[in-house]
Coordinates of C-alpha atoms and ligand atoms in Angstrom, one line a residue:
X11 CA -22.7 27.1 16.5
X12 CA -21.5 24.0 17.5
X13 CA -17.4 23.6 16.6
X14 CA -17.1 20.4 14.6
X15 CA -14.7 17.6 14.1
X16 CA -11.9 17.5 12.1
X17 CA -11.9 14.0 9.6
X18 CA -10.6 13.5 6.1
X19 CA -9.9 17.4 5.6
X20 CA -13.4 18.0 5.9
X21 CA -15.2 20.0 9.2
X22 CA -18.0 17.6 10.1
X23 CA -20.9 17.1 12.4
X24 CA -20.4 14.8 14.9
X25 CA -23.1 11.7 16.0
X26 CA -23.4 14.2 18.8
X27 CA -23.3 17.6 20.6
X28 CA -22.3 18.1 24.1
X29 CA -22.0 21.3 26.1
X30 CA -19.2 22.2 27.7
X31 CA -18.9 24.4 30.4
X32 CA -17.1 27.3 31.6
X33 CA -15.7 26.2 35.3
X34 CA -15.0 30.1 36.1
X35 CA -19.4 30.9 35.8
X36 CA -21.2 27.4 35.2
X37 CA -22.6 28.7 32.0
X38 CA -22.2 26.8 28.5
X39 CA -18.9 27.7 27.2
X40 CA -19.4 26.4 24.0
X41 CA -21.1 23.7 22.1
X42 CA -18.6 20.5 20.8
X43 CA -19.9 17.9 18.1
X44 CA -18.8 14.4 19.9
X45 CA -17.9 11.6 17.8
X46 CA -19.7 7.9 17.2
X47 CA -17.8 5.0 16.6
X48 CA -17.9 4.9 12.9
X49 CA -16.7 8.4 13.1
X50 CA -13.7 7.0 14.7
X51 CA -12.8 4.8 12.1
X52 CA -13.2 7.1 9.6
X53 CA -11.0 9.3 11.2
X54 CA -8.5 6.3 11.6
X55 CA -8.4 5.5 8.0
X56 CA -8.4 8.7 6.6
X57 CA -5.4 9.0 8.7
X58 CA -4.0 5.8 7.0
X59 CA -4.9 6.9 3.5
X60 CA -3.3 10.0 3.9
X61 CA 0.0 8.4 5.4
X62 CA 2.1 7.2 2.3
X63 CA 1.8 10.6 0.6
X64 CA 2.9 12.7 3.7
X65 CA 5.4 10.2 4.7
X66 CA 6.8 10.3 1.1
X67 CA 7.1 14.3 1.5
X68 CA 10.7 15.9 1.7
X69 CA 11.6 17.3 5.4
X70 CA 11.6 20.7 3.9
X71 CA 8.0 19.9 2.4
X72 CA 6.7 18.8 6.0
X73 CA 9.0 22.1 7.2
X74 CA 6.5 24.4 5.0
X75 CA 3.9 23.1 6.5
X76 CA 4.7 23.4 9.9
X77 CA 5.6 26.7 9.4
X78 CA 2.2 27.4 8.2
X79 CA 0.4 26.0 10.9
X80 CA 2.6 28.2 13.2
X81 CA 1.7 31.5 11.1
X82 CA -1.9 30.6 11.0
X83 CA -1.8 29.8 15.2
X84 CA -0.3 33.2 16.1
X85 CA -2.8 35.3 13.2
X86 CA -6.0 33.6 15.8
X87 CA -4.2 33.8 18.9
X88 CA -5.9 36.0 20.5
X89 CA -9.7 34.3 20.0
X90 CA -8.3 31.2 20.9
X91 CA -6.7 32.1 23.6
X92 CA -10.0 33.4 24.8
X93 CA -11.6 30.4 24.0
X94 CA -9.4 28.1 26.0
X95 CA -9.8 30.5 29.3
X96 CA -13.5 30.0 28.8
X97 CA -13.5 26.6 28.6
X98 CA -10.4 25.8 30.9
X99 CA -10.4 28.3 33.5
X100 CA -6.9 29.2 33.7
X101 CA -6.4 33.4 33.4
X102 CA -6.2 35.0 29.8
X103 CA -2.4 35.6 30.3
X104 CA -1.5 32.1 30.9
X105 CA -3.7 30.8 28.0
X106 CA -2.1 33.7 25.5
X107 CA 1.3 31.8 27.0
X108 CA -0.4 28.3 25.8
X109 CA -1.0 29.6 22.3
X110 CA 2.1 31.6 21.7
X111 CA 3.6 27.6 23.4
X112 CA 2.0 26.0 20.5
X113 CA 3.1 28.2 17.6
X114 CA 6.8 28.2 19.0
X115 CA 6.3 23.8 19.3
X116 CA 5.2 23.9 15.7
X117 CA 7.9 26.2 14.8
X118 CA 10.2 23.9 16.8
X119 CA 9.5 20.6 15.9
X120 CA 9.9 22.2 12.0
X121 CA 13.8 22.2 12.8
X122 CA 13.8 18.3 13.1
X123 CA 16.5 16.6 11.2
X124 CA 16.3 12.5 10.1
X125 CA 19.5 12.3 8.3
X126 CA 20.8 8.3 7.9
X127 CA 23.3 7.2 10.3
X128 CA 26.3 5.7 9.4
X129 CA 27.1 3.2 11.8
X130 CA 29.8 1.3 10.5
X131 CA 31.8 1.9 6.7
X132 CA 35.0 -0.1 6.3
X133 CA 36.5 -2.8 4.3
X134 CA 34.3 -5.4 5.5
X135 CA 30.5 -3.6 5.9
X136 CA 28.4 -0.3 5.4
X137 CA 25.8 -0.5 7.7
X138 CA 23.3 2.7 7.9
X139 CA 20.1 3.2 10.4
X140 CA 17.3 5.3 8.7
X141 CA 14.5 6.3 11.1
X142 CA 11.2 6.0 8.9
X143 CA 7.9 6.8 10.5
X144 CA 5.2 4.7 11.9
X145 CA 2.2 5.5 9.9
X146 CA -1.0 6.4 12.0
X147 CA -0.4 7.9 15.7
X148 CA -3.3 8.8 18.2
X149 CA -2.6 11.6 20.5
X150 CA -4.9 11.4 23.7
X151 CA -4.7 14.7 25.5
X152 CA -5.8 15.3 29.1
X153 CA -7.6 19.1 30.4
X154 CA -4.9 21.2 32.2
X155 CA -3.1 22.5 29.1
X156 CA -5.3 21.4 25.7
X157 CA -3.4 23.5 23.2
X158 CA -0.1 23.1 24.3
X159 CA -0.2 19.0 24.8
X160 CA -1.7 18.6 21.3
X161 CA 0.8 20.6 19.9
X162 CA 3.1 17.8 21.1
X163 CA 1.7 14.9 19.7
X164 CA 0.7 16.4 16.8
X165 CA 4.3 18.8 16.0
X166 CA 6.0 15.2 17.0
X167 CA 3.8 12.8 14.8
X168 CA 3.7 15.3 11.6
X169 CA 7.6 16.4 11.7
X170 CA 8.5 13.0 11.6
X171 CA 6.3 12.0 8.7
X172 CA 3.7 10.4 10.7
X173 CA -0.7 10.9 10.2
X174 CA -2.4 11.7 13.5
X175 CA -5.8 11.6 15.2
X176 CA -6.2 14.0 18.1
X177 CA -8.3 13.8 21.0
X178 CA -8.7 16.3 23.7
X179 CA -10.3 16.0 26.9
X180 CA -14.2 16.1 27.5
X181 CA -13.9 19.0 29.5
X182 CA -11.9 21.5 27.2
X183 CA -12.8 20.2 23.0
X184 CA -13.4 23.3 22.1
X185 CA -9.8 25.4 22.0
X186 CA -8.3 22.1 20.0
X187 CA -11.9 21.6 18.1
X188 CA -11.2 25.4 17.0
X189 CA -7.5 24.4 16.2
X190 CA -8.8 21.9 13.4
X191 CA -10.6 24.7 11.7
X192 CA -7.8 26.8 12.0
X193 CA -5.4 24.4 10.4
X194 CA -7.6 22.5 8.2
X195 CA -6.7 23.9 4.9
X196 CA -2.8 23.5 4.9
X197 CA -2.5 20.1 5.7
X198 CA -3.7 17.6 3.2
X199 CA -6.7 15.5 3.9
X200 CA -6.7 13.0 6.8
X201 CA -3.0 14.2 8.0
X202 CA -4.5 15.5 10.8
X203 CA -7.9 14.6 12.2
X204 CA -9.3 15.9 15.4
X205 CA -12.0 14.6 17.3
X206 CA -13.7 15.1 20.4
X207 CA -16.3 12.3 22.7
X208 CA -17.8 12.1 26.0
X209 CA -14.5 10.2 27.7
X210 CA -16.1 7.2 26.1
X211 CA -14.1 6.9 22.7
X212 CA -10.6 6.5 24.1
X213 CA -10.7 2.9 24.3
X214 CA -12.1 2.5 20.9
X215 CA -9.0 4.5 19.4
X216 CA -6.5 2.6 21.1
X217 CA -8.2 -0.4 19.7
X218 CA -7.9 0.2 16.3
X219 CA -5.8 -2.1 14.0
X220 CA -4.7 0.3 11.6
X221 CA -3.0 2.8 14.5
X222 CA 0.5 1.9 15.1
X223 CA 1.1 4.4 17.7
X224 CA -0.7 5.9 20.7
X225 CA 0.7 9.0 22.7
X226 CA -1.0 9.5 25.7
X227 CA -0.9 12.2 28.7
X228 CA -3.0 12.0 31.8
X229 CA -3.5 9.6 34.6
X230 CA -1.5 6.4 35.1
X231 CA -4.2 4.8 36.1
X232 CA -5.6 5.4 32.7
X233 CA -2.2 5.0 31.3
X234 CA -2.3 1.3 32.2
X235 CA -5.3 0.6 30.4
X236 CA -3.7 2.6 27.6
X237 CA -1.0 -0.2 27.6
X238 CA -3.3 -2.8 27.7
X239 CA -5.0 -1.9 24.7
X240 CA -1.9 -1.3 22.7
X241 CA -0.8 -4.4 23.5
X242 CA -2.6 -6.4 21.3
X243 CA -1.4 -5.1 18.2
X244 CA 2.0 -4.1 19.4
X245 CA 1.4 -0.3 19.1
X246 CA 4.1 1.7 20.7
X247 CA 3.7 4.0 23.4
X248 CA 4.4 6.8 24.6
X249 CA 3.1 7.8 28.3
X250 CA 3.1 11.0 29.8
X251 CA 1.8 10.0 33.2
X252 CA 1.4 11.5 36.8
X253 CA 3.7 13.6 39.2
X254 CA 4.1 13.9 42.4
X255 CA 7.1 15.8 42.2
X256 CA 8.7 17.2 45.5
X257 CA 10.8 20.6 46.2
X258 CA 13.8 20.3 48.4
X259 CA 14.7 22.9 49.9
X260 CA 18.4 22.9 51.3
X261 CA 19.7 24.5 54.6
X262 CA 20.3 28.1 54.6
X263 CA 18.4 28.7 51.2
X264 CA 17.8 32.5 50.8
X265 CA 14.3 32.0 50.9
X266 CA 12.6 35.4 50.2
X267 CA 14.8 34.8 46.9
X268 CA 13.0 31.6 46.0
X269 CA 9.5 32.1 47.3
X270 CA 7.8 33.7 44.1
X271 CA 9.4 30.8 41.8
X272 CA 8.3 28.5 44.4
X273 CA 5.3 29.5 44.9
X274 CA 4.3 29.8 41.5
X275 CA 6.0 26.2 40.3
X276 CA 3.3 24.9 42.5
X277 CA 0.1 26.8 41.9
X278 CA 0.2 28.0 38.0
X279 CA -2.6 26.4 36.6
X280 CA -4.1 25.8 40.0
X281 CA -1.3 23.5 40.6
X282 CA -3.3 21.4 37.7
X283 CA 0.0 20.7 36.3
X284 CA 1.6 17.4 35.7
X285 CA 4.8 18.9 37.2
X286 CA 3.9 21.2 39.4
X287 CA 5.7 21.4 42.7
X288 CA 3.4 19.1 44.8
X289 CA 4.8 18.9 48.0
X290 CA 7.6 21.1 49.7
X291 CA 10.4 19.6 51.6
X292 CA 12.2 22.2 53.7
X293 CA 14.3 22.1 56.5
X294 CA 13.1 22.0 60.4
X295 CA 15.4 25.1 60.9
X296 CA 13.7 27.1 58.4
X297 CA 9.9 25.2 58.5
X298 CA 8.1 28.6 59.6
X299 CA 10.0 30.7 57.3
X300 CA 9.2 29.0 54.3
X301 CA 5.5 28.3 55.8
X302 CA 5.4 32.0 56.3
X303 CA 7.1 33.0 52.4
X304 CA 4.2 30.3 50.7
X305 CA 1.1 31.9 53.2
X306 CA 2.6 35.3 51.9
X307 CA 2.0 34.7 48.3
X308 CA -1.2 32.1 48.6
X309 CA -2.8 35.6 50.2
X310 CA -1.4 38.0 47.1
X311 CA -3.0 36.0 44.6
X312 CA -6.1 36.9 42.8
X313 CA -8.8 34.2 42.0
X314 CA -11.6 34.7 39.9
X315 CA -12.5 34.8 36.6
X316 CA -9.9 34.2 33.9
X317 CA -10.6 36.8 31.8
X318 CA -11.1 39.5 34.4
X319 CA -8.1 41.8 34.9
X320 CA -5.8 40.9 37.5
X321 CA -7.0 37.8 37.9
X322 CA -4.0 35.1 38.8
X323 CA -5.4 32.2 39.4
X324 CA -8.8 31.0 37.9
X325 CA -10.8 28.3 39.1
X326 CA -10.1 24.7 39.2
X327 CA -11.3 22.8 35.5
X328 CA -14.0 20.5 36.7
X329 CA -16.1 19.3 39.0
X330 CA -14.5 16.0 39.7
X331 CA -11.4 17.5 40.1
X332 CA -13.0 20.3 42.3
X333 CA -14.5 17.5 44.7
X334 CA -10.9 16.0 44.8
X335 CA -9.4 19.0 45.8
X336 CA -11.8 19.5 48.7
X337 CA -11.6 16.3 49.7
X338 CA -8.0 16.5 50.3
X339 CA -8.5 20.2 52.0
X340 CA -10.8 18.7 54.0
X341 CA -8.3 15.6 55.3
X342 CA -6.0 18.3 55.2
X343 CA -7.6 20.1 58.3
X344 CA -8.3 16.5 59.9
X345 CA -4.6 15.3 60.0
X346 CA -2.2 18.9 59.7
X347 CA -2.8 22.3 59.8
X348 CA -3.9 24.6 57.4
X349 CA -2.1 27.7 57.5
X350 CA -4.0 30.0 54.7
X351 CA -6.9 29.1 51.8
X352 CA -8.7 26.1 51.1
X353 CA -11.9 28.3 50.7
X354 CA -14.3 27.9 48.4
X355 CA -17.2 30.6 47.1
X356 CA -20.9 30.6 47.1
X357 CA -20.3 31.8 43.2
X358 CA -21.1 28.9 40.8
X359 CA -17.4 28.5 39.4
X360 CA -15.2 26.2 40.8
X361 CA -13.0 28.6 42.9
X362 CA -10.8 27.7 46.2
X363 CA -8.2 29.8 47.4
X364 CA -5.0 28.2 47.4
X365 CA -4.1 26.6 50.2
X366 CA -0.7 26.0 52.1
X367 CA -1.0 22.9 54.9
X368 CA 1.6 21.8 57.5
X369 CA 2.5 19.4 60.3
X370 CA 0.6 16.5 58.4
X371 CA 2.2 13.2 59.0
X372 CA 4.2 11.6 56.8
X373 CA 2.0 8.7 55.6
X374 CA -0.7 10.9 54.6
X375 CA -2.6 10.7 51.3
X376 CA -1.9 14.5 50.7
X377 CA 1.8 13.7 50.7
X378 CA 1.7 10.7 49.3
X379 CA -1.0 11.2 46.3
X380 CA -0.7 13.4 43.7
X381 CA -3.3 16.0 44.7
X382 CA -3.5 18.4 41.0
X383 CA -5.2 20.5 42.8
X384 CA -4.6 24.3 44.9
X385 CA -3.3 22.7 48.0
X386 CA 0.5 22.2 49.1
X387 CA 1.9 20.4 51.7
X388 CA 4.7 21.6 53.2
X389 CA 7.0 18.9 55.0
X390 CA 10.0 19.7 57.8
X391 CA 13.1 17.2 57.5
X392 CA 16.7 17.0 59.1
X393 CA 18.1 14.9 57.0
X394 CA 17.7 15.2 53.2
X395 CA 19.6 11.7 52.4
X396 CA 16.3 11.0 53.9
X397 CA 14.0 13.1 51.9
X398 CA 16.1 11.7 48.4
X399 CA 15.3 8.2 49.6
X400 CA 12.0 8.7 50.3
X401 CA 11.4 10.5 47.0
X402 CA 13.2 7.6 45.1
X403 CA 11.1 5.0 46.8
X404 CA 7.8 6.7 45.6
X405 CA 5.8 5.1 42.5
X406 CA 5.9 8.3 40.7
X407 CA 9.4 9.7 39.5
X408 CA 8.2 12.3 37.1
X409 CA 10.2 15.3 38.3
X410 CA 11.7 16.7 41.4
X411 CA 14.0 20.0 42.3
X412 CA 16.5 21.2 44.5
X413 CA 16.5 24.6 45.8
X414 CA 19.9 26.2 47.2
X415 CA 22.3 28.9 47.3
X416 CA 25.3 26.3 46.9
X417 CA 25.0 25.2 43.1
X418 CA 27.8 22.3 44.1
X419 CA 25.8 20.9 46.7
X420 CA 22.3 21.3 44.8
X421 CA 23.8 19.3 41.9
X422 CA 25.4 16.8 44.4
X423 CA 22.0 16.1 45.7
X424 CA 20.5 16.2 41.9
X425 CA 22.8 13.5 40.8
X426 CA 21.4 11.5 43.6
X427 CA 17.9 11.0 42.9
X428 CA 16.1 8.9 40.0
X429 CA 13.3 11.1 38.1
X430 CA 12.7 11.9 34.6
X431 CA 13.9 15.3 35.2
X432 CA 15.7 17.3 38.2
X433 CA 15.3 20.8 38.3
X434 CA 18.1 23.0 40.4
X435 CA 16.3 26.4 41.6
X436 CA 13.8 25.6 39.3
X437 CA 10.8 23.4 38.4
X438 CA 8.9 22.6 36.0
X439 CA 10.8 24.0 32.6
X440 CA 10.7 22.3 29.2
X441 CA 12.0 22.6 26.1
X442 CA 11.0 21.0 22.8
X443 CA 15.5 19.8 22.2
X444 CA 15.3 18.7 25.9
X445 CA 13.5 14.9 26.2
X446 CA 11.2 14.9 29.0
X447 CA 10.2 11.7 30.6
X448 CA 8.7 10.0 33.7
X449 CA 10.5 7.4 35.6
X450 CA 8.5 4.6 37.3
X451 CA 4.6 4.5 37.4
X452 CA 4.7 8.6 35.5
X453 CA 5.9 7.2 32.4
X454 CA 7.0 5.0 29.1
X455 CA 9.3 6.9 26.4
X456 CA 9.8 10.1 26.2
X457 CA 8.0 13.8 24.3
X458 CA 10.5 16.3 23.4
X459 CA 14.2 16.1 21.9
X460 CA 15.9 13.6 19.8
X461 CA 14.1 10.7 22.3
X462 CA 11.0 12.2 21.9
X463 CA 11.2 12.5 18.3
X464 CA 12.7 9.0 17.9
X465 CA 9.5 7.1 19.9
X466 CA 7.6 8.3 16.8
X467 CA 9.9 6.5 14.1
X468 CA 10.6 2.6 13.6
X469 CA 14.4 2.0 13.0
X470 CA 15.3 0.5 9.3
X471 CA 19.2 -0.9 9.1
X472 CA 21.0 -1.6 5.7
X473 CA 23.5 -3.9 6.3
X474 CA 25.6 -4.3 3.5
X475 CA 28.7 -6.5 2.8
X476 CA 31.6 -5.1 1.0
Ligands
NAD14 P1 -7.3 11.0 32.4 O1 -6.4 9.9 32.3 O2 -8.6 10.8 33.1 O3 -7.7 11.5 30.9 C1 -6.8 11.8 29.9 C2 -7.4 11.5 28.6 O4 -7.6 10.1 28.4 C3 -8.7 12.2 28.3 O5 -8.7 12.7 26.9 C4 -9.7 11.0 28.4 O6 -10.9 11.2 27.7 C5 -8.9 9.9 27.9 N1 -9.3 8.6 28.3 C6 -10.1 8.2 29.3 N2 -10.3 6.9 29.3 C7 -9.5 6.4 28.3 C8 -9.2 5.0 27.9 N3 -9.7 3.9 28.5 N4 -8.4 4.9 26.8 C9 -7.8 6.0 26.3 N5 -8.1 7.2 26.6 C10 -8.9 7.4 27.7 O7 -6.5 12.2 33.0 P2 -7.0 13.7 33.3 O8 -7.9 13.7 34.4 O9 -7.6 14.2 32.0 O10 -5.6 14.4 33.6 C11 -5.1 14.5 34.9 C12 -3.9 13.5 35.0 O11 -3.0 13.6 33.9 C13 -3.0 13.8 36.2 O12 -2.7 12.6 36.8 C14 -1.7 14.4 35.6 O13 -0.6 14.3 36.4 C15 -1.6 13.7 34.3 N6 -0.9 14.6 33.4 C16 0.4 14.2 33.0 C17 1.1 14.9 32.2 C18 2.5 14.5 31.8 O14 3.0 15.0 30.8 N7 3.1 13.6 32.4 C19 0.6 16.1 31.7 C20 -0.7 16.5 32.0 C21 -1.4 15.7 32.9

């Protein structure tokens, strides 16, 4: 059966049913009901019905419910989990991760607190800020982590008294279409509405005059357009762009003790990750070394089928982005050297081996693009006042980390270059109290912590003369 969309409260057939497949085999995964137009707007204004009576609830009231929705995610986690490896690829472990990640964002996000400021109280004023919510907010969600990135936008929009309409990706509905089942009897009608298209509604959402926010992860090139479309009716935004985000490695790094973290910051997922380690910078003295620690691990890991045993790496989600990433394996032996991977299979999923390249040159696309995709560059430099230049210079200033033995001289280095986050012997770590943001072309506002939660409010003063 066909999982269905989420408007008003009510499960419903969409105008449509696509099939979505399972990148690991080629088979149908599952079945998704797609909406129409109308079915948009439905959603939208049963999102803006519903908004005055959830805004008007206590914290604690919102609290309860969160809670619930938590409870209810971790009593299904294990079918879901399944689900999402079927339709996403990644391996069973890493998708149990993604749903145990969404219960603990729900669970989270429930410890909000919006308590008045007082900004000024003396003889002459009182002047308090009060942080009341928007009304409707559309969450658009891209395919590397479905459960986990809607758990944001909707934990964010809900905490803080908000209604939301959800939209995953084309490629993975199904996990999140499953999600408005799960949850659809705790929330009251149209709080939350959930509905999945053929990458063709996204435009119509944004659109909408009655939906005063829009929070938005995936490309910045549809990021942009994003922007464009809010514009018109002043909707805020919040953007969750691309990475391209570099490791630097510093001289006389203990390597064999940062390989596995390395290694991993840069493939999980497939390296389908908006932070994922994207390119390695290390130095000229310790080039093979490091070459040597990444070709070590690309070899250990298992590829196959996410829900077979062992299996640590699955294949890559879909076909475009499986043509992108050969593309760039196949420039890759053109202009460097490919030290290990970059294979694919004569199986019908979408597997290739991971891949470590070197000795490209510096202007090329696989250094300079954001490849989201099982194939890392690996760069020599001399001078890493260099490197930090270079990585402030790019468009993309999502996030970037520093990897060193000498904590002084990895936070001096830190301090010294612009990025939503720097990570030190580390990459890629969130936290729902930590704000997490993109600098440049990855980014407008922030998800997570109090600037996260604040992008989802509108500020009210009382100014009051005494
Ligand atoms: P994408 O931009 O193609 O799609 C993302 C979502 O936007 C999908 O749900 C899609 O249907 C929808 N969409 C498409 N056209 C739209 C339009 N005109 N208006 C509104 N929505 C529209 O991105 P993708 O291929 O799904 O994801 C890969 C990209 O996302 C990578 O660049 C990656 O770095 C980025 N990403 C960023 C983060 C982050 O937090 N910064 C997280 C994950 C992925």
């Amino acid at each position: 059966m066909a999982y269905q969309l989420l408007i008003d409260g009510e499960l419903v057939a969409g105008a449509a049913i696509s099939d979505v497949m399972n990148p690991a085999t080629g088979e149908i995964a599952g079945q998704a009901h797609v909406a129409d137009e109308a079915q948009v707007d439905a959603a939208v204004r049963a999102a803006h019905r519903a908004f005055p009576a959830w805004a008007a609830l206590s914290l604690d009231d919102r609290r309860a419910v969160m809670g619930r929705m938590a409870e209810a995610v971790e009593a299904e986690a294990e079918p879901l989990a399944r689900l999402l490896t079927q339709e996403q690829g990644k391996p069973l472990a890493e998708a149990r991760g993604e749903v145990q990640g969404l219960a603990w964002l729900m669970s989270r996000y429930a410890m909000f607190e919006n308590p008045a400021e007082i900004l000024s109280d003396d003889e002459v004023q009182r002047v308090e800020l009060h942080r009341l919510p928007l009304g409707v907010v559309v969450g658009i969600v891209p395919w590397n982590f479905p459960l986990f990135m809607a758990g944001i936008k909707i934990g964010m929009a809900l905490m803080t008294g908000n209604t939301a309409v959800i939209k995953p990706a084309p490629t993975t509905p199904l996990a999140t279409l499953e999600l408005g089942r799960i949850w659809a009897d705790l929330l009251p009608p149209g709080v939350l509405n959930i509905i999945a298209d053929r990458n063709d509604l996204g435009a119509c959402l944004t659109a909408h005059p009655l939906v005063r926010k829009i929070s938005f992860t995936g490309s910045t090139g549809t990021g942009r357009r994003v922007m464009s479309m809010a514009a018109e009716g002043l909707k805020r935004v919040t953007l969750e762009l691309g990475g391209n985000d570099a490791a630097l490695i510093l001289p006389d790094t203990d390597v064999a003790a940062i390989a596995d973290d390395l290694f991993w910051s840069a493939f999980r997922n497939n390296g389908q990750v908006c932070v994922a380690v994207k390119r390695v910078y290390a130095p000229r003295t310790q080039y093979d070394e490091i070459c040597a620690a990444l070709v070590a691990r690309a070899e250990a890991a298992q590829v196959g089928n996410g829900l077979d045993e062992g299996v640590t790496l699955g294949p890559v989600q879909n076909a475009a982005q499986f043509a992108k990433v050969k593309e760039y394996i196949a420039l890759a032996h053109r202009e460097g050297k490919v030290l290990t991977g970059g294979e694919t299979t004569d199986t019908p999923g979408y597997f290739i081996t991971p891949a470590i390249v070197r000795d490209l040159p510096p202007a090329s696309a696989l250094i300079r693009d954001e490849q989201f995709g099982p194939v890392l560059p690996v760069i020599a430099y001399d001078d890493p006042g260099e490197v930090v230049a270079a990585l402030n210079a790019d468009p993309l200033g999502l996030g970037n980390s520093i990897w060193s033995d000498d904590a002084d001289a990895a936070l001096d280095v830190a301090r010294g270059i612009v990025s939503g986050t720097v990570w030190i012997n580390r990459h890629g770590v969130t936290d729902p109290s930590i704000p997490f943001a993109g600098a440049r072309d990855s980014g407008i506002g922030a998800e997570h912590g109090a600037d996260g939660l604040a992008g989802y409010t509108q500020i009210r003063v009382i100014s009051q003369k005494k």
